[in-house]
């Protein structure tokens, strides 16, 4: 599977959580997908400074992406707010 096909599957996963992010004035964008399957994301809008961003990532974003695109080996959010 090529990189674009994997990114399309990632977008399907993100599409399942985006309505919730948008309702809080935020979003997430894809920064990079490396050749070894590491996906880098960035929270934008209100999500970039939200204290719940870690939980949103683990229980929503990561789960949905890995379900749709099991080719992803790991996911890094470059601006994740620490707990």
XYZ file of C-alpha atoms in Angstrom:
83
model
C 0.000 0.000 0.000
C 1.412 3.381 -0.924
C 1.701 6.431 1.292
C -1.283 8.231 -0.245
C -3.538 5.216 0.312
C -2.487 5.048 3.956
C -3.084 8.787 4.394
C -6.552 8.374 2.899
C -7.305 5.732 5.514
C -5.946 8.046 8.232
C -8.334 10.752 7.005
C -11.245 8.318 7.350
C -10.252 7.723 10.977
C -9.865 11.434 11.629
C -13.217 12.084 9.989
C -14.898 10.116 12.758
C -13.595 12.441 15.487
C -13.435 15.761 13.665
C -17.066 16.720 14.397
C -16.282 16.547 18.122
C -13.090 18.565 17.719
C -14.865 21.167 15.585
C -17.656 21.516 18.163
C -15.005 22.686 20.638
C -13.335 25.016 18.144
C -10.412 22.751 17.362
C -9.056 20.308 14.837
C -6.092 18.075 14.110
C -3.912 18.138 11.017
C -1.512 15.650 9.519
C 2.059 16.925 9.596
C 3.950 13.947 8.184
C 3.859 10.222 7.556
C 7.339 8.733 7.566
C 8.403 5.791 5.424
C 8.556 3.606 8.547
C 4.907 4.259 9.468
C 5.244 7.021 12.067
C 2.426 9.537 11.762
C 2.911 13.062 13.100
C -0.155 15.136 13.920
C -0.691 18.640 15.242
C -3.622 19.927 17.274
C -4.919 23.283 16.048
C -7.400 25.819 17.372
C -8.714 25.224 20.875
C -7.338 21.673 20.845
C -3.773 22.989 20.881
C -4.118 24.268 24.448
C -6.869 22.057 25.866
C -6.144 20.152 29.065
C -8.187 17.230 27.707
C -6.133 16.866 24.523
C -4.219 13.837 25.818
C -7.441 11.961 26.571
C -8.942 13.043 23.239
C -5.863 11.722 21.474
C -5.731 8.357 23.256
C -9.428 7.509 23.375
C -10.557 9.066 20.123
C -7.978 10.001 17.565
C -5.389 7.253 18.030
C -8.005 4.530 18.364
C -9.837 5.544 15.183
C -6.693 6.003 13.109
C -5.260 2.623 14.087
C -8.597 0.925 13.403
C -8.767 2.404 9.890
C -5.040 2.343 9.074
C -3.311 -0.534 10.878
C -0.225 0.176 8.742
C 0.549 3.064 11.105
C 3.221 1.945 13.573
C 3.012 4.899 15.968
C 1.421 8.315 16.250
C 3.062 11.429 17.646
C 1.200 14.655 18.356
C 3.873 17.330 18.142
C 2.082 19.770 20.449
C 0.268 17.461 22.869
C -0.513 19.181 26.165
C 1.042 17.148 29.009
C -1.195 15.990 31.865
